[in-house]
C-alpha cells in the first residue's frame, strides 16, 4: 500500500493549490507525489492541514494506532474503511465539541454535534456536508460541495493533461441533496505535463477532489466511498 503521507498528499494537493487548506505548499506536495518518496518534510507540510490532520489523529487514536499517517487511517478519512466503525460516538461527540464547537453559533453547534449520536463518522463527506458549510469554510453551493467531496468515476478517455470521467454528481433534490446518474465531465491528472498517475486506461476507476484525479482505486474502495457518501448525504439532509 502507498505510504500514508503520499496518499494524503494525493488528495490534499488540489485543494491546497486552490488555497482552501494547508500552507502554500502545493508545488512541494506535487513534487513528493511525482517522486514517490515521503520523508519528515512532507509530514510537516501535511500537519498544517488544520481540518484534515486532526481527523487522522482522532481515527488513529480510536483504533489504537500510533501513526496518524498509517495508510489505513488516511484511507479511512478520504475514502472510508473498517476503522470508522471502531470510533465510539461519545468520543466523536467530544472531538466535535473540542475542534468544531468553538467555531459555531450555539444553534449550529447543536446541529453538528447532534450528528454524532445518530451515527456520523469522521469521514471527509461528513466534514464537507455538515461541518464546512456551518463553519463558513465552504459556501453552501452545490458546485463547491460537489467539488470538495471525494467523488469516484470511470475514465472514458485521456485528453492531454485531462481525463474525461463518468461520475455521479451531487444534485439538489427537493429540500436536500442526492447523487445523480453518471455524467461525463473533465478532471485534470497532470499540471503542465507533470503528474504521478500513469495515463489511466478507459474503464479505470479514479477518485477525484476539486476536479483532480487523485488516485486509481479498486471497485471495493469505490463501493466504500459511495456508501459513506450516500450515508452522510442522508444525514446532512436531516438538518438542512
CSV table of C-alpha atoms in Angstrom, one decimal:
chain,number,residue,atom,x,y,z
A,1,UNK,CA,0.0,0.0,0.0
A,2,UNK,CA,1.2,3.6,-0.7
A,3,UNK,CA,2.9,5.4,2.1
A,4,UNK,CA,0.2,7.2,4.0
A,5,UNK,CA,1.9,10.5,3.7
A,6,UNK,CA,2.0,10.2,-0.1
A,7,UNK,CA,-1.6,9.0,-0.1
A,8,UNK,CA,-2.6,12.1,1.9
A,9,UNK,CA,-0.7,14.3,-0.5
A,10,UNK,CA,-2.6,12.9,-3.5
A,11,UNK,CA,-5.9,14.1,-2.0
A,12,UNK,CA,-4.6,17.3,-0.4
A,13,UNK,CA,-2.7,18.7,-3.5
A,14,UNK,CA,-5.5,20.3,-5.4
A,15,UNK,CA,-7.4,22.0,-2.5
A,16,UNK,CA,-4.1,23.3,-1.3
A,17,UNK,CA,-3.3,24.6,-4.8
A,18,UNK,CA,-6.7,26.4,-4.8
A,19,UNK,CA,-6.0,27.9,-1.4
A,20,UNK,CA,-8.6,26.1,0.7
A,21,UNK,CA,-6.4,24.3,3.2
A,22,UNK,CA,-2.8,23.8,4.4
A,23,UNK,CA,0.1,26.2,3.7
A,24,UNK,CA,1.1,27.5,0.3
A,25,UNK,CA,3.0,24.2,-0.5
A,26,UNK,CA,1.2,22.8,-3.5
A,27,UNK,CA,4.3,22.6,-5.6
A,28,UNK,CA,6.1,20.7,-2.9
A,29,UNK,CA,3.2,18.3,-2.5
A,30,UNK,CA,3.1,17.6,-6.2
A,31,UNK,CA,6.9,17.1,-6.3
A,32,UNK,CA,6.6,14.5,-3.5
A,33,UNK,CA,3.8,12.7,-5.3
A,34,UNK,CA,5.7,12.6,-8.6
A,35,UNK,CA,9.0,11.5,-6.9
A,36,UNK,CA,7.0,8.8,-5.0
A,37,UNK,CA,9.1,9.2,-1.8
A,38,UNK,CA,8.0,10.6,1.5
A,39,UNK,CA,10.1,12.0,4.4
A,40,UNK,CA,9.7,14.1,7.5
A,41,UNK,CA,9.5,17.2,5.4
A,42,UNK,CA,6.3,16.0,3.8
A,43,UNK,CA,4.8,15.1,7.1
A,44,UNK,CA,5.5,18.6,8.5
A,45,UNK,CA,3.7,20.1,5.5
A,46,UNK,CA,0.7,17.9,6.0
A,47,UNK,CA,0.4,18.7,9.7
A,48,UNK,CA,-0.5,22.2,8.5
A,49,UNK,CA,-3.9,21.0,7.3
A,50,UNK,CA,-5.9,22.2,10.3
A,51,UNK,CA,-9.1,20.4,9.3
A,52,UNK,CA,-7.9,17.1,7.8
A,53,UNK,CA,-4.9,16.2,10.0
A,54,UNK,CA,-6.8,16.3,13.4
A,55,UNK,CA,-9.3,13.8,11.9
A,56,UNK,CA,-6.3,11.5,11.1
A,57,UNK,CA,-5.1,11.8,14.7
A,58,UNK,CA,-8.5,11.1,16.0
A,59,UNK,CA,-9.1,8.0,13.8
A,60,UNK,CA,-5.7,6.6,14.7
A,61,UNK,CA,-6.3,7.2,18.5
A,62,UNK,CA,-9.7,5.4,18.3
A,63,UNK,CA,-8.1,2.4,16.7
A,64,UNK,CA,-5.0,2.2,18.9
A,65,UNK,CA,-2.6,3.2,16.2
A,66,UNK,CA,0.4,5.4,17.0
A,67,UNK,CA,0.9,6.7,13.5
A,68,UNK,CA,-1.7,9.2,12.2
A,69,UNK,CA,-0.3,8.7,8.7
A,70,UNK,CA,-0.8,5.0,8.7
A,71,UNK,CA,-2.2,4.3,5.2
A,72,UNK,CA,-5.3,2.6,6.7
A,73,UNK,CA,-6.1,5.8,8.6
A,74,UNK,CA,-5.6,8.1,5.6
A,75,UNK,CA,-7.8,5.8,3.5
A,76,UNK,CA,-10.5,5.8,6.2
A,77,UNK,CA,-10.8,9.6,6.2
A,78,UNK,CA,-10.8,10.2,2.5
A,79,UNK,CA,-12.5,7.0,1.2
A,80,UNK,CA,-13.8,5.0,4.1
A,81,UNK,CA,-12.9,1.6,5.6
A,82,UNK,CA,-13.5,-0.5,8.7
A,83,UNK,CA,-11.6,1.8,11.0
A,84,UNK,CA,-14.5,4.2,11.0
A,85,UNK,CA,-16.7,1.6,12.6
A,86,UNK,CA,-14.4,1.4,15.6
A,87,UNK,CA,-15.0,5.1,16.6
A,88,UNK,CA,-17.2,5.5,19.7
A,89,UNK,CA,-19.9,8.0,19.2
A,90,UNK,CA,-19.3,9.6,22.6
A,91,UNK,CA,-15.6,10.2,21.6
A,92,UNK,CA,-16.6,11.6,18.3
A,93,UNK,CA,-19.1,13.9,20.0
A,94,UNK,CA,-16.3,15.2,22.3
A,95,UNK,CA,-14.0,15.6,19.3
A,96,UNK,CA,-16.5,17.8,17.5
A,97,UNK,CA,-17.2,19.8,20.7
A,98,UNK,CA,-13.5,20.5,21.1
A,99,UNK,CA,-12.5,21.1,17.5
A,100,UNK,CA,-15.6,22.4,15.8
A,101,UNK,CA,-17.8,23.7,18.6
A,102,UNK,CA,-15.9,27.0,19.2
A,103,UNK,CA,-16.2,28.0,15.6
A,104,UNK,CA,-20.0,27.7,15.5
A,105,UNK,CA,-23.0,29.5,16.9
A,106,UNK,CA,-24.9,27.8,19.6
A,107,UNK,CA,-27.6,26.6,17.3
A,108,UNK,CA,-25.2,25.3,14.6
A,109,UNK,CA,-23.1,23.6,17.3
A,110,UNK,CA,-26.2,21.7,18.5
A,111,UNK,CA,-26.9,20.6,14.9
A,112,UNK,CA,-23.4,19.4,14.1
A,113,UNK,CA,-22.7,17.8,17.5
A,114,UNK,CA,-26.1,16.1,17.4
A,115,UNK,CA,-25.0,14.2,14.3
A,116,UNK,CA,-22.5,12.1,16.4
A,117,UNK,CA,-25.2,10.3,18.5
A,118,UNK,CA,-27.2,9.4,15.3
A,119,UNK,CA,-24.3,7.9,13.5
A,120,UNK,CA,-22.0,10.4,11.9
A,121,UNK,CA,-18.5,9.2,11.3
A,122,UNK,CA,-15.1,11.0,10.9
A,123,UNK,CA,-15.2,10.8,7.1
A,124,UNK,CA,-14.4,13.6,4.7
A,125,UNK,CA,-18.0,13.6,3.4
A,126,UNK,CA,-19.3,14.4,6.8
A,127,UNK,CA,-16.8,17.2,7.2
A,128,UNK,CA,-17.8,18.7,3.8
A,129,UNK,CA,-21.6,18.4,4.1
A,130,UNK,CA,-22.2,19.1,7.8
A,131,UNK,CA,-19.1,20.9,9.2
A,132,UNK,CA,-17.6,23.1,6.5
A,133,UNK,CA,-20.9,24.7,5.4
A,134,UNK,CA,-21.7,25.7,9.0
A,135,UNK,CA,-18.3,27.0,10.0
A,136,UNK,CA,-18.2,29.1,6.8
A,137,UNK,CA,-15.1,27.3,5.4
A,138,UNK,CA,-17.1,26.4,2.3
A,139,UNK,CA,-20.0,28.1,0.6
A,140,UNK,CA,-23.3,26.2,0.6
A,141,UNK,CA,-23.1,26.0,-3.1
A,142,UNK,CA,-23.9,22.8,-4.9
A,143,UNK,CA,-20.9,23.2,-7.2
A,144,UNK,CA,-18.5,23.8,-4.3
A,145,UNK,CA,-19.8,20.9,-2.3
A,146,UNK,CA,-19.6,18.6,-5.3
A,147,UNK,CA,-16.0,19.6,-6.0
A,148,UNK,CA,-15.0,19.4,-2.3
A,149,UNK,CA,-16.3,15.9,-1.6
A,150,UNK,CA,-14.3,13.0,-2.7
A,151,UNK,CA,-16.0,11.5,-5.8
A,152,UNK,CA,-15.4,8.4,-7.9
A,153,UNK,CA,-15.8,7.7,-11.5
A,154,UNK,CA,-14.8,5.7,-14.6
A,155,UNK,CA,-12.3,7.0,-17.1
A,156,UNK,CA,-13.7,7.4,-20.6
A,157,UNK,CA,-10.6,8.7,-22.3
A,158,UNK,CA,-7.5,10.9,-21.7
A,159,UNK,CA,-7.1,14.2,-23.5
A,160,UNK,CA,-3.7,15.8,-22.8
A,161,UNK,CA,-3.4,16.7,-19.2
A,162,UNK,CA,-7.1,15.9,-18.6
A,163,UNK,CA,-9.4,12.9,-18.3
A,164,UNK,CA,-13.0,12.6,-19.4
A,165,UNK,CA,-14.6,10.8,-16.5
A,166,UNK,CA,-18.1,9.5,-16.0
A,167,UNK,CA,-19.2,10.1,-12.4
A,168,UNK,CA,-22.4,10.6,-10.3
A,169,UNK,CA,-22.7,14.3,-9.4
A,170,UNK,CA,-24.2,15.9,-6.3
A,171,UNK,CA,-27.5,17.4,-7.1
A,172,UNK,CA,-30.3,19.3,-5.4
A,173,UNK,CA,-33.3,17.1,-4.7
A,174,UNK,CA,-36.3,18.9,-3.2
A,175,UNK,CA,-35.0,20.4,0.1
A,176,UNK,CA,-31.9,18.2,0.2
A,177,UNK,CA,-29.1,16.7,-1.8
A,178,UNK,CA,-28.8,13.5,-3.7
A,179,UNK,CA,-26.4,11.7,-6.1
A,180,UNK,CA,-27.5,11.9,-9.7
A,181,UNK,CA,-26.8,9.4,-12.5
A,182,UNK,CA,-23.3,9.1,-14.0
A,183,UNK,CA,-22.4,12.1,-16.2
A,184,UNK,CA,-19.3,12.9,-18.2
A,185,UNK,CA,-17.0,15.7,-17.0
A,186,UNK,CA,-13.4,16.8,-17.2
A,187,UNK,CA,-10.8,16.4,-14.5
A,188,UNK,CA,-7.1,17.1,-14.5
A,189,UNK,CA,-4.4,14.5,-13.7
A,190,UNK,CA,-1.3,16.4,-14.7
A,191,UNK,CA,-0.2,20.1,-14.3
A,192,UNK,CA,1.8,21.4,-17.2
A,193,UNK,CA,2.6,17.8,-18.2
A,194,UNK,CA,3.6,16.7,-14.7
A,195,UNK,CA,1.7,14.2,-12.7
A,196,UNK,CA,2.0,10.9,-10.7
A,197,UNK,CA,-0.7,8.8,-12.4
A,198,UNK,CA,0.2,6.8,-15.5
A,199,UNK,CA,-2.3,7.7,-18.2
A,200,UNK,CA,-5.3,5.7,-17.0
A,201,UNK,CA,-6.9,3.3,-19.5
A,202,UNK,CA,-10.6,3.7,-20.3
A,203,UNK,CA,-12.7,1.9,-17.6
A,204,UNK,CA,-10.2,2.7,-14.8
A,205,UNK,CA,-11.8,3.8,-11.6
A,206,UNK,CA,-10.4,7.0,-10.1
A,207,UNK,CA,-11.1,9.1,-7.1
A,208,UNK,CA,-11.4,12.9,-7.5
A,209,UNK,CA,-11.1,16.1,-5.4
A,210,UNK,CA,-11.7,19.6,-6.8
A,211,UNK,CA,-11.6,18.3,-10.4
A,212,UNK,CA,-8.3,16.5,-9.8
A,213,UNK,CA,-7.8,12.8,-10.3
A,214,UNK,CA,-6.2,11.8,-7.0
A,215,UNK,CA,-5.7,8.1,-7.3
A,216,UNK,CA,-6.6,4.9,-9.1
A,217,UNK,CA,-9.0,3.0,-6.8
A,218,UNK,CA,-10.4,-0.5,-6.7
A,219,UNK,CA,-14.1,-1.4,-7.1
A,220,UNK,CA,-14.2,-2.2,-3.4
A,221,UNK,CA,-12.8,1.2,-2.5
A,222,UNK,CA,-15.3,2.9,-4.8
A,223,UNK,CA,-18.2,1.0,-3.1
A,224,UNK,CA,-17.0,2.1,0.3
A,225,UNK,CA,-16.7,5.7,-0.8
A,226,UNK,CA,-20.2,5.6,-2.3
A,227,UNK,CA,-21.6,4.0,0.8
A,228,UNK,CA,-20.0,6.7,3.1
A,229,UNK,CA,-21.1,9.5,0.7
A,230,UNK,CA,-24.7,8.4,0.4
A,231,UNK,CA,-24.9,7.8,4.2
A,232,UNK,CA,-23.6,11.3,5.0
A,233,UNK,CA,-25.8,13.0,2.4
A,234,UNK,CA,-28.8,11.4,4.1
A,235,UNK,CA,-27.5,12.5,7.5
A,236,UNK,CA,-26.9,16.1,6.3
A,237,UNK,CA,-30.4,16.3,4.7
A,238,UNK,CA,-31.9,15.7,8.2
A,239,UNK,CA,-31.0,19.3,9.3
A,240,UNK,CA,-31.0,21.2,6.0
